[in-house]
XYZ file of C-alpha atoms in Angstrom:
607
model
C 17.052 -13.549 109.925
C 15.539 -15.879 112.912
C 18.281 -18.008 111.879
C 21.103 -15.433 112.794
C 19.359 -13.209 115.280
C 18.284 -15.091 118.264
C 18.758 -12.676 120.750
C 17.756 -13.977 124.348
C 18.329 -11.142 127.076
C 17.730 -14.251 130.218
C 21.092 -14.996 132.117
C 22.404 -18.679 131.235
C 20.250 -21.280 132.733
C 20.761 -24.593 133.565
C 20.913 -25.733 130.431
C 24.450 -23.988 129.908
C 25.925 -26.967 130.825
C 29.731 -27.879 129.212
C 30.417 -30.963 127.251
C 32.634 -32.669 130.112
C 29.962 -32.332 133.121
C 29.622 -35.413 134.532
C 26.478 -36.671 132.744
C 27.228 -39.283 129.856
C 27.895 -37.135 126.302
C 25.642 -40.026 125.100
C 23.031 -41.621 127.098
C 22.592 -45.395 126.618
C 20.306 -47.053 124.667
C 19.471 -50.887 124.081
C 20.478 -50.243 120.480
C 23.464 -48.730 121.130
C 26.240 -51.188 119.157
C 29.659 -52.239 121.301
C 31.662 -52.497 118.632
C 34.258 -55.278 120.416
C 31.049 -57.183 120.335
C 30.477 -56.954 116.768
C 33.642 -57.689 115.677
C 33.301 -60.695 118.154
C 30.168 -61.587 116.643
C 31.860 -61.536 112.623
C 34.184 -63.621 113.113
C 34.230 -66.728 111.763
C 33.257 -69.505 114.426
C 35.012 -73.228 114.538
C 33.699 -75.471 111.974
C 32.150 -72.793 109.808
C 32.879 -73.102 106.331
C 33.909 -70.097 104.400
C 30.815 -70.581 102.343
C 28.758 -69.821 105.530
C 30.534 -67.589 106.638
C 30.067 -65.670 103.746
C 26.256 -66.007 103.569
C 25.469 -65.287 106.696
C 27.428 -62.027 106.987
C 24.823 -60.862 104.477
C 21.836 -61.520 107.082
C 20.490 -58.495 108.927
C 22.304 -57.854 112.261
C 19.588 -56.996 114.642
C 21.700 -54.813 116.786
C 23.578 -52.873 114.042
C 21.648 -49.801 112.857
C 22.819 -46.176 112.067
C 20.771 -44.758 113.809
C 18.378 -46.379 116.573
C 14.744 -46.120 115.548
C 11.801 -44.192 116.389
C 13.439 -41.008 116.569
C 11.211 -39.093 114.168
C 8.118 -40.061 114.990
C 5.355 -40.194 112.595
C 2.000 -38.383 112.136
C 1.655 -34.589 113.304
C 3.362 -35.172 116.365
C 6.669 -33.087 117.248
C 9.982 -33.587 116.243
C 12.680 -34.380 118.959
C 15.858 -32.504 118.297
C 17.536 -34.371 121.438
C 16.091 -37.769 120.125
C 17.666 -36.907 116.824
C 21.086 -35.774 118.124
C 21.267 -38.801 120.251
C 20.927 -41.138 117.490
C 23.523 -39.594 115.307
C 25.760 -40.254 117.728
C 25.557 -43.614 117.977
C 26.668 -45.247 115.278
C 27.745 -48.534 114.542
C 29.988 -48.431 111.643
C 33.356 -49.385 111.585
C 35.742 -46.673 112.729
C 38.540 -47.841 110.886
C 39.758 -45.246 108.859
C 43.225 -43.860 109.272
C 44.724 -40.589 109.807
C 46.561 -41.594 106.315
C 42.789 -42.363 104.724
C 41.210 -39.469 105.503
C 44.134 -37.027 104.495
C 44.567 -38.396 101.458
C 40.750 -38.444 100.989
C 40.905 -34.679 101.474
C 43.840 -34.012 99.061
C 42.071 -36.122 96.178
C 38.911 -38.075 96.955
C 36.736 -35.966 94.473
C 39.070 -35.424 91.811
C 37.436 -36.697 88.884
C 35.739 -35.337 85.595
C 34.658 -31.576 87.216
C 38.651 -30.950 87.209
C 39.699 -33.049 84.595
C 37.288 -32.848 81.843
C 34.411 -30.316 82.767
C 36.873 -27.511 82.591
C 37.311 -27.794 79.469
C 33.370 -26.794 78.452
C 33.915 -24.190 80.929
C 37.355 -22.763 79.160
C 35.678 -22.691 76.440
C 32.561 -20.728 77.636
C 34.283 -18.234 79.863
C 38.221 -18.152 78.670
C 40.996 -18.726 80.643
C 41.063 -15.728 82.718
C 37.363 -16.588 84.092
C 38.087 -20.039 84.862
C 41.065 -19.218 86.948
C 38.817 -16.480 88.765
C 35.196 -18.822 89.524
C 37.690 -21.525 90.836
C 40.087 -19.352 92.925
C 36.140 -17.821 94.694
C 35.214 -21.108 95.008
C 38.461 -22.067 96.298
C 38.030 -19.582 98.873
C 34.275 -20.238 99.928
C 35.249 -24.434 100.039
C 38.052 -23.101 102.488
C 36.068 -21.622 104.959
C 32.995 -24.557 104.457
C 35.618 -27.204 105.079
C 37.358 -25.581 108.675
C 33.935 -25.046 109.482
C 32.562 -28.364 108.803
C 35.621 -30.101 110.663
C 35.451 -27.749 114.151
C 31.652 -29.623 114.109
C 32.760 -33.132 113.010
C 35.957 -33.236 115.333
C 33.441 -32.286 118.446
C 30.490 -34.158 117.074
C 31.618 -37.153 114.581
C 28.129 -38.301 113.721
C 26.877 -40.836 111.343
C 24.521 -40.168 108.301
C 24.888 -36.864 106.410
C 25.282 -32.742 107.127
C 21.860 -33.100 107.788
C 22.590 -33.424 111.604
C 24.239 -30.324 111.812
C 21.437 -28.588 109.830
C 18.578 -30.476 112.278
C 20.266 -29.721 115.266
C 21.320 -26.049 114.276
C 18.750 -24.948 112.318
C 15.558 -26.565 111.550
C 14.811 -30.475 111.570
C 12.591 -29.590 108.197
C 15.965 -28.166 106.588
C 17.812 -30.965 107.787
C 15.344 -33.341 106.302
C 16.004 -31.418 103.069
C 19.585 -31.378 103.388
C 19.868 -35.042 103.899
C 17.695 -35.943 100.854
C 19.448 -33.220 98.764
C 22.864 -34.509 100.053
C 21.583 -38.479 98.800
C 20.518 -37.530 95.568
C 23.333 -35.734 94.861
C 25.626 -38.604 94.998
C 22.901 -40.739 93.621
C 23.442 -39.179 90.176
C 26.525 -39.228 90.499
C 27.472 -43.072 90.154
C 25.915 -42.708 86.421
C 27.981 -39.737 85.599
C 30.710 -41.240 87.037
C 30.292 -44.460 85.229
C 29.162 -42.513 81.791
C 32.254 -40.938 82.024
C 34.425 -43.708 82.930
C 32.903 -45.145 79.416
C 33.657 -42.698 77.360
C 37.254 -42.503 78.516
C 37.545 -45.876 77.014
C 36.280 -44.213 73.406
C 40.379 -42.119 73.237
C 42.050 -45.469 72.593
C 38.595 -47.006 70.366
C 36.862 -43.982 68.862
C 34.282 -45.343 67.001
C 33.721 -48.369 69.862
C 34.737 -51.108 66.843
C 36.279 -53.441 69.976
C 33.326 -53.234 72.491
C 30.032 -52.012 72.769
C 30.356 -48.651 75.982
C 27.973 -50.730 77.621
C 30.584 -53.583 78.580
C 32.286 -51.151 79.892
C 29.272 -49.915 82.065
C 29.074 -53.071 83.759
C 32.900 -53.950 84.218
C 32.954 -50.374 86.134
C 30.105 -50.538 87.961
C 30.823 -54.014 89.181
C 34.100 -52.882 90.161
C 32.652 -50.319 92.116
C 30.008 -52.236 94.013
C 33.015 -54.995 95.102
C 34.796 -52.482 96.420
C 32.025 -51.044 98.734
C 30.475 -54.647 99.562
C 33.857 -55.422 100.997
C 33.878 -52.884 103.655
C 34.616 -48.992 105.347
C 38.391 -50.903 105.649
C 38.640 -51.424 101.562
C 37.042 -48.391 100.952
C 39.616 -46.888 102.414
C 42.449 -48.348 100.903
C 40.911 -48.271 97.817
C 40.513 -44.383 97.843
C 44.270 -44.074 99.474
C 45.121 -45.727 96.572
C 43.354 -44.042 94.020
C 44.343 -40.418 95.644
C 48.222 -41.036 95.379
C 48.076 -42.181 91.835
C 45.812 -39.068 91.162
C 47.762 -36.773 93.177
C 51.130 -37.884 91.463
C 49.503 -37.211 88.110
C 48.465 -33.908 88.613
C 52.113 -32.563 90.075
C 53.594 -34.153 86.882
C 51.251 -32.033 84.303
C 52.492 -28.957 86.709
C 55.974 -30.031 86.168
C 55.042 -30.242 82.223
C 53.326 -27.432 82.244
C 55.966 -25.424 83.988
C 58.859 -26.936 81.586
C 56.154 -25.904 78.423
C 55.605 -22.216 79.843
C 59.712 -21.589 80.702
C 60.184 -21.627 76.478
C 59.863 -25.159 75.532
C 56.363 -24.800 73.616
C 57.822 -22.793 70.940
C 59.967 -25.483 70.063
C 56.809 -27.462 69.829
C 55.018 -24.980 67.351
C 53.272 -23.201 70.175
C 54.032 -20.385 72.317
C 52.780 -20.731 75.942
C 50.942 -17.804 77.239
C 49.335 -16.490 74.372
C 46.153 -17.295 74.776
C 45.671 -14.944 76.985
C 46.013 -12.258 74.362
C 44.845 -14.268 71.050
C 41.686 -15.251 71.562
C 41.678 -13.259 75.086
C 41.295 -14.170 78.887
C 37.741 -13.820 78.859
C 35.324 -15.004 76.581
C 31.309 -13.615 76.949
C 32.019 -11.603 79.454
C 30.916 -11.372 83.033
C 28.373 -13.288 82.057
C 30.872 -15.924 80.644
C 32.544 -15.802 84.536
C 29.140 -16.226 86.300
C 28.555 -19.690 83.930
C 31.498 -21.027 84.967
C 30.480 -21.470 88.255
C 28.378 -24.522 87.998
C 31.077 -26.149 86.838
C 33.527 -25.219 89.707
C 31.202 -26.208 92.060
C 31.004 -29.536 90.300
C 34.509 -29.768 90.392
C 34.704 -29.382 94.280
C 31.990 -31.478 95.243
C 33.012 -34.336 97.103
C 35.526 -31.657 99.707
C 33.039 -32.087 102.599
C 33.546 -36.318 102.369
C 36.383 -35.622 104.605
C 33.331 -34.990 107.583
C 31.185 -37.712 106.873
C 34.287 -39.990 106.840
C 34.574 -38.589 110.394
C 32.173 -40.967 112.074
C 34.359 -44.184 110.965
C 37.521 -42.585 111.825
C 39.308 -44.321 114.597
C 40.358 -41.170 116.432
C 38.761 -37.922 114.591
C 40.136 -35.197 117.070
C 43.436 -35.954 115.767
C 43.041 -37.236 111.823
C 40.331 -34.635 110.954
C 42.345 -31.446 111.809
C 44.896 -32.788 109.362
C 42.851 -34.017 106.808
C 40.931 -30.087 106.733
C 43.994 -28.116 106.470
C 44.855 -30.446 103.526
C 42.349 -28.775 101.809
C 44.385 -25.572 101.406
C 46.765 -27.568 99.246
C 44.448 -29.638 97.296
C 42.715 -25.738 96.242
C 45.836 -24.004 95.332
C 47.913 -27.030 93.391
C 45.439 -29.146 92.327
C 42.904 -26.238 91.064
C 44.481 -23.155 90.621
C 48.067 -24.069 89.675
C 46.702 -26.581 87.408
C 43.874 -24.364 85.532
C 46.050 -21.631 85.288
C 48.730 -23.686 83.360
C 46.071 -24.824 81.205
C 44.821 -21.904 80.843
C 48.387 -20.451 79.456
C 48.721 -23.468 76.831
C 45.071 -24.037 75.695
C 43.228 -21.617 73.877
C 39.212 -21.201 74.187
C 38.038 -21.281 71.041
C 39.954 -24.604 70.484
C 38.227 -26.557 68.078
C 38.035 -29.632 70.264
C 36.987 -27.386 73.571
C 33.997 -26.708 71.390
C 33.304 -30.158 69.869
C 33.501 -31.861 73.151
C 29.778 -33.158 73.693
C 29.872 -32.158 77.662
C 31.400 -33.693 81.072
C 31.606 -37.355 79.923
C 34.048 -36.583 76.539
C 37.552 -37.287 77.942
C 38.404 -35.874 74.117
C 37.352 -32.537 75.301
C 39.963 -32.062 78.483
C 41.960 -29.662 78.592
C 44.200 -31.399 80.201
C 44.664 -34.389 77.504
C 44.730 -31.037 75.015
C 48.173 -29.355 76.368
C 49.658 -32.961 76.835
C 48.856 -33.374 72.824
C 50.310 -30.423 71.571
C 53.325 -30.865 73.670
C 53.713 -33.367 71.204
C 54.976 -36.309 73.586
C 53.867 -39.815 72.765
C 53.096 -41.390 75.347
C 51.975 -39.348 77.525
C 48.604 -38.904 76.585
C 47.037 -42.218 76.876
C 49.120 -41.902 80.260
C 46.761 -39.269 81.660
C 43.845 -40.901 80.240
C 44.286 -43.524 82.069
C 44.333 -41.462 85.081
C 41.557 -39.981 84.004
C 40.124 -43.512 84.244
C 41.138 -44.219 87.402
C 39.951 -40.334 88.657
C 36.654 -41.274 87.861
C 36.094 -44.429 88.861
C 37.486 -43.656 92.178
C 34.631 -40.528 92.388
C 32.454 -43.371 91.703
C 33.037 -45.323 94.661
C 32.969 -42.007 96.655
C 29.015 -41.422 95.402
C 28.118 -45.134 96.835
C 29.945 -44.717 99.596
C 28.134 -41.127 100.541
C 24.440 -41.884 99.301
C 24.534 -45.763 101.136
C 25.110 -43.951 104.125
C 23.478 -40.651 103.907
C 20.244 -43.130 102.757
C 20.981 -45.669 105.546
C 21.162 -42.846 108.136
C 17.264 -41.227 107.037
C 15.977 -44.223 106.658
C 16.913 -44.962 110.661
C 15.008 -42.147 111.472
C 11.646 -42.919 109.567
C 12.871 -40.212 106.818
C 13.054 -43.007 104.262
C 11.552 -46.190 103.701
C 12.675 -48.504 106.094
C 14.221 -51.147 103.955
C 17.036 -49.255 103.626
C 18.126 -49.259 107.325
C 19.370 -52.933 106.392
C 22.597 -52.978 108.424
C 24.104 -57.365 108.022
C 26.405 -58.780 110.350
C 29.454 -56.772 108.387
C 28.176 -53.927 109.114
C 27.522 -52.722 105.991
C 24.072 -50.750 105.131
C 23.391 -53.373 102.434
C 20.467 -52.372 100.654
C 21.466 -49.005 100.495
C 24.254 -50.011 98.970
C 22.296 -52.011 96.436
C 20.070 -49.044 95.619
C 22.788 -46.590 94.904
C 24.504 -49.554 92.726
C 20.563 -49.710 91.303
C 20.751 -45.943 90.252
C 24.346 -46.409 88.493
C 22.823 -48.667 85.767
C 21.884 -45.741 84.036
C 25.272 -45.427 83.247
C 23.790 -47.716 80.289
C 22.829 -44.823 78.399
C 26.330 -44.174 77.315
C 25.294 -46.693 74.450
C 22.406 -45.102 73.679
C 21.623 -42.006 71.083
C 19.725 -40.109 73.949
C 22.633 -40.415 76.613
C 23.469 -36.756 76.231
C 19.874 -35.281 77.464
C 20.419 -38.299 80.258
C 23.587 -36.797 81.359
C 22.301 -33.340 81.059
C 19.721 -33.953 83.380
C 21.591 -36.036 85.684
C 24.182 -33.121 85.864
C 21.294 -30.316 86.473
C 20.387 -32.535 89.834
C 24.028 -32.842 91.150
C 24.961 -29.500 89.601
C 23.829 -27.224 92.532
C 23.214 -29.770 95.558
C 27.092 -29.084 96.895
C 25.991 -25.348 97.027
C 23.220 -25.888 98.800
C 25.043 -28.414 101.213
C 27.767 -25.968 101.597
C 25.820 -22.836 102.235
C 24.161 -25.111 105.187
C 27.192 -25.994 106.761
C 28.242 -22.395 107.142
C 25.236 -21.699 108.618
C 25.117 -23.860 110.847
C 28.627 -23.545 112.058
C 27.316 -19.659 112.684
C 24.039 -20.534 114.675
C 26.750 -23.354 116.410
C 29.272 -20.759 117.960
C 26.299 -18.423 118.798
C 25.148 -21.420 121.040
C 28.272 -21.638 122.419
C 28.896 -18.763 123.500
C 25.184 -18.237 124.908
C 25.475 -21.216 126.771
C 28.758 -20.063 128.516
C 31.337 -21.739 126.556
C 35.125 -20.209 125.275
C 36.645 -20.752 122.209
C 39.283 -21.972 123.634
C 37.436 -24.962 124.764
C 37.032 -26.163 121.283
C 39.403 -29.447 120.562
C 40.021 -27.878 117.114
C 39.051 -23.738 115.778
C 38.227 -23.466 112.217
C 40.880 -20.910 110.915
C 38.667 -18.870 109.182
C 36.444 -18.538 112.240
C 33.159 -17.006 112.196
C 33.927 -14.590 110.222
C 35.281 -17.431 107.288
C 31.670 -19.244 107.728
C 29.886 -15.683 107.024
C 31.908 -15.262 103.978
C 31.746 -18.588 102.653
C 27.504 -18.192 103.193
C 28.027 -15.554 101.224
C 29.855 -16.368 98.692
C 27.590 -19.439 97.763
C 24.301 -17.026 98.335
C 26.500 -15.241 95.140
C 26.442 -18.365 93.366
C 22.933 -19.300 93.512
C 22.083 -15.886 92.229
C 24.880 -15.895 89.548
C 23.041 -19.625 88.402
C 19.671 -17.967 88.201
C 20.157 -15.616 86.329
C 22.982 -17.429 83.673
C 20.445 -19.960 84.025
C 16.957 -17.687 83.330
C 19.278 -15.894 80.183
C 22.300 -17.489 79.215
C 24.831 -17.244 76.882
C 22.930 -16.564 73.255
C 20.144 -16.516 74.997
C 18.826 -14.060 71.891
C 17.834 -16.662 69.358
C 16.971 -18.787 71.835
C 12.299 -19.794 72.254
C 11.170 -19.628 75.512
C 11.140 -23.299 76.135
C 14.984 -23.474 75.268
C 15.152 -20.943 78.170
C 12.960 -22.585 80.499
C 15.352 -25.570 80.003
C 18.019 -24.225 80.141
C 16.992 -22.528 83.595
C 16.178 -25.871 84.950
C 19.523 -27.573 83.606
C 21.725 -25.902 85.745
C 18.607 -24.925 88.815
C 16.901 -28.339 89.445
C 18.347 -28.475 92.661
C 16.506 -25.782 94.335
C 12.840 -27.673 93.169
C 14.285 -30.437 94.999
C 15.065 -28.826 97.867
C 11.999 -27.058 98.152
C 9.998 -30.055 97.494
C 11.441 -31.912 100.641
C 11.869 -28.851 103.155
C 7.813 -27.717 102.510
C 6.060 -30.479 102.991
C 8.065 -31.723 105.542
C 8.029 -28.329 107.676
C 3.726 -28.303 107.231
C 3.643 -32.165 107.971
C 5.541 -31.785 111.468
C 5.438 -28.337 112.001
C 9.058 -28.008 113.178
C 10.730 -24.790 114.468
C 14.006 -23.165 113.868
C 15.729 -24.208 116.777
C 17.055 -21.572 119.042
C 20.440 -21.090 120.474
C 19.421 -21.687 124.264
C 17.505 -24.818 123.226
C 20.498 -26.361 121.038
C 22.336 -29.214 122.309
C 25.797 -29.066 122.949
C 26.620 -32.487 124.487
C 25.297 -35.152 122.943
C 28.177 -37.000 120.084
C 31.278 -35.700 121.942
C 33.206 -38.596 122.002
C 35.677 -37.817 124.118
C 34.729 -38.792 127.874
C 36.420 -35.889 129.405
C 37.114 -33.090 126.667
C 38.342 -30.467 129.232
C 41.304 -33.065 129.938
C 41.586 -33.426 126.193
C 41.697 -29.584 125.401
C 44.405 -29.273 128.474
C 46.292 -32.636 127.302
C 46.214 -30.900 123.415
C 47.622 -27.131 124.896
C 50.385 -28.956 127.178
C 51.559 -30.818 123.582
C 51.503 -27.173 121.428
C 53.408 -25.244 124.314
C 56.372 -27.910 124.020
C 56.937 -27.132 120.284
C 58.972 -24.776 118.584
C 58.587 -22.553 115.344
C 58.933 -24.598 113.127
C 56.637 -27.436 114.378
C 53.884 -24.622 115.197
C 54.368 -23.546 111.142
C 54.051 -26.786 109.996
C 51.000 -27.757 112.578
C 49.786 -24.525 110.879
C 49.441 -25.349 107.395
C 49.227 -28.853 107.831
């Protein structure tokens, strides 16, 4: 409860000062990165060849760092919070991503296997009627995370991870944890990624007569690594690119799925909708709902991108606001409307639901399933190829999120230093190379043992977005207790979450519900009657290996450099605003919304 409760009966002090007071947001610092300069000094200079020009961009720019050093300092010595939130702020990677980028990295940057193919283990585990309720709660709960997240990122778009939020809100040992958690996490996820990208292949050569999966390992993952050695510009494109194509395919399977329900499935020697009565909605019970979870979560990971994207955004106060309420759409078309259509023409005892060996067999969506009985050609190896392209692009995502997550910790002493490698691009190089490292596991989609590898790979990544999630809210609570003690409105905020407070309580909640609901699926799951105690114990850890984790990086951490929960007087408030002058920006913003009319204030609503 010290979290929550920090009740301080003082008036305001000094330290109630507002974000626009006429000291700098950010102080200046010899590290601090001008980034006119750096593009000056990339550039390629009169008689330089393209050849050098290409090898020296990959030598380490001595000014470019994500966060200037020696702000945790070593030993037993305290932890600066205002050292910490200083460097956060200063970042210098390329803010050029788009209002267009980040939006459409909201509506579909994570879509990948979670939605695609792991719902199809999860159909078949909990029925139709308990996938369409664990993604509609999750829905909600990644609703009120994401407005939360962006009211932070639009006032402070740092570099690095959610750890900053969690360091400066809460604890600088649980932001440690966070930060570590939040790397490893998308870590694992390049060899999922990749193992799934593999088997995809295996719908058009089953028994892999053509080429070995592990051609395929390396065509992806080379693919992937080009695209984030080429810069935060590509990136971008890459993913805009990616989204559309994504976001076109799953409106077309509501279309089909929509002209199926209407009557045209019992032309095709099925009748949509009965599912729900033979075999039934749910399957197993509320213990069948609970297990489903995991995989929901899965399936959203990736949502909260949209805020670390916010520190290369060329103008986050007004692309971020956009991009979050996107999220609202991406819940209820891409997730609900979707599952429930599958849910109507898919039943959960299907026998290829139950043969699927797990998240990387693209045999076992439920997607690809309706599309087949529909009985349309082509159609089929049409979405598979989406599915292709769904994962690979959630592939890119995990190097792009661990390179800088790592980049960002390892700035500030909380990984080994290497990996604060920034070259003359301004790409955190061997970062980059270490999360391309970690993908080569993707190798053991040629091997007999890959399925224990992916099982284990998924019990790390399973969790981590809860974890991350649950922080955020949080934090966004302790954040507008701050606020207020330190004499701020709400009104002064450049953008409100629409959820509020109230939104960030329910989403903490909610994914408190979660982690309880995994224990105990986890501790005693389905048939867990026949099943020895070390089939329990592993199947506790399969799905809980994140909390270990966690608590193996917030304990020592917290002993090591005995760091406090930070309290709401001491929390600081103005260091990252980038905005000069925010009370001109929050009066510039009001002037613009009193000038519209209804239907521009509807649409600024929900979009």
């Amino acid at each position: 409860m010290a979290f929550i409760m920090d009740i301080d009966l003082e008036k305001l002090t000094s330290r109630s000062r507002k974000p626009w007071d006429s000291t700098p947001s950010t102080p200046s610092h010899p590290l601090t990165l001008n980034h006119s300069e750096h593009d000056d000094r990339t550039r390629r200079r009169p008689g330089q060849t393209r050849w050098k020009y290409l090898i020296d961009g990959f030598k380490r720019d001595p000014h470019a760092k994500v966060t200037p050093g020696n702000v945790i300092r070593g030993g037993r010595q305290p932890y600066s919070v205002e050292q910490a939130a200083s460097a956060t702020a200063r970042t210098p990677l390329a803010r050029r991503l788009k209002a267009r980028h980040l939006q459409m990295i909201a509506i579909g940057g994570s879509i990948g296997t979670g939605l695609f193919v792991g719902t199809g283990s999860a159909l078949a585990t909990g029925g139709p009627g308990s996938l369409l309720i664990a993604f509609v709660l999750i829905g909600l709960m990644i609703f009120c995370t994401v407005h939360s997240l962006g009211e932070m990122a639009v006032l402070f778009p740092v570099a690095g991870s959610f750890s900053a939020y969690s360091t400066r809100f809460l604890d600088p040992a649980w932001g440690f944890a966070m930060g570590w958690n939040y790397a490893l996490q998308w870590l694992v996820a390049l060899p999922i990624e990749i193992t799934a990208a593999s088997f995809t292949i295996t719908y058009w050569d089953p028994n892999n007569s053509r080429l070995h999966p592990s051609i395929w390992v390396i065509v992806f993952l080379g693919l992937i690594i080009l695209i984030n050695l080429c810069g935060i510009k590509v990136y971008g494109e890459a993913e805009y690119i990616f989204s559309i194509i994504k976001v076109v395919a799953v409106v077309a399977f509501i279309i089909l799925g929509v002209v199926l329900c209407s009557g045209s499935s019992e032309q095709m020697g099925f009748k949509a909708g009965a599912t729900w009565v033979d075999p039934g909605a749910f399957n197993h019970g509320f213990k069948g709902l609970c297990s489903v979870f995991t995989t929901a979560a899965f399936a959203f990971s990736g949502t909260e991108l949209v805020g670390l994207a916010a520190a290369e955004a060329s103008n986050p106060r007004k692309s971020l606001p956009m991009a979050v309420k996107q999220v609202f759409w991406r819940i209820s078309l891409f997730y609900v409307i979707s599952l429930a259509l599958v849910g109507l023409l898919v039943r959960y005892d299907d026998e290829r639901l139950v043969r699927g060996t797990g998240m990387a067999d693209v045999r076992a969506s439920p997607f690809v399933i309706a599309i087949n009985q529909a009985g349309i050609a082509v159609l089929p190896s049409a979405f598979n190829s989406v599915i292709l392209i769904a994962v690979l692009s959630v592939g890119n995502s995990s190097v792009f999120g661990s390179s800088r997550t790592l980049a960002a910790l390892a700035d500030q002493g909380q990984a080994p230093r290497l990996l604060s490698y920034i070259d003359r691009r301004g790409r955190p190089l061997l970062s980059i190379l270490l999360a391309s490292l970690v993908g080569f596991l993707g190798f053991f989609a040629g091997s007999d043992k890959r399925e224990l590898v992916f099982e284990w790979l998924m019990a790390l990544s399973g969790l981590s977005s809860v974890f991350t999630w649950g922080s955020i809210c949080l934090a966004h609570i302790r954040f507008r207790r701050a606020w207020k003690m330190q004499g701020h409105k709400v009104g002064e905020l450049a953008f409100r979450s629409q959820a509020g407070v109230a939104g960030s309580w329910i989403g903490f909640g909610m994914n408190a519900v979660v982690l309880v609901a995994q224990f105990w699926t986890g501790f005693a799951p389905v048939g867990y009657e026949g099943m020895s105690v070390r089939e329990r114990v592993r199947s506790w850890f399969s799905v809980y290996m994140a909390l270990p984790v966690v608590l193996a990086f917030y304990l020592p951490y917290k002993l090591w450099n005995r760091t406090r929960i930070v309290g709401a007087r001491e929390m600081d408030l103005r260091t990252g605003v980038r905005e000069g002058n925010l009370r001109e920006l929050v009066e510039e913003v009001k002037e613009e919304e009193r000038e519209w009319g209804r239907a521009r204030r509807i649409y600024n609503f929900f979009f």
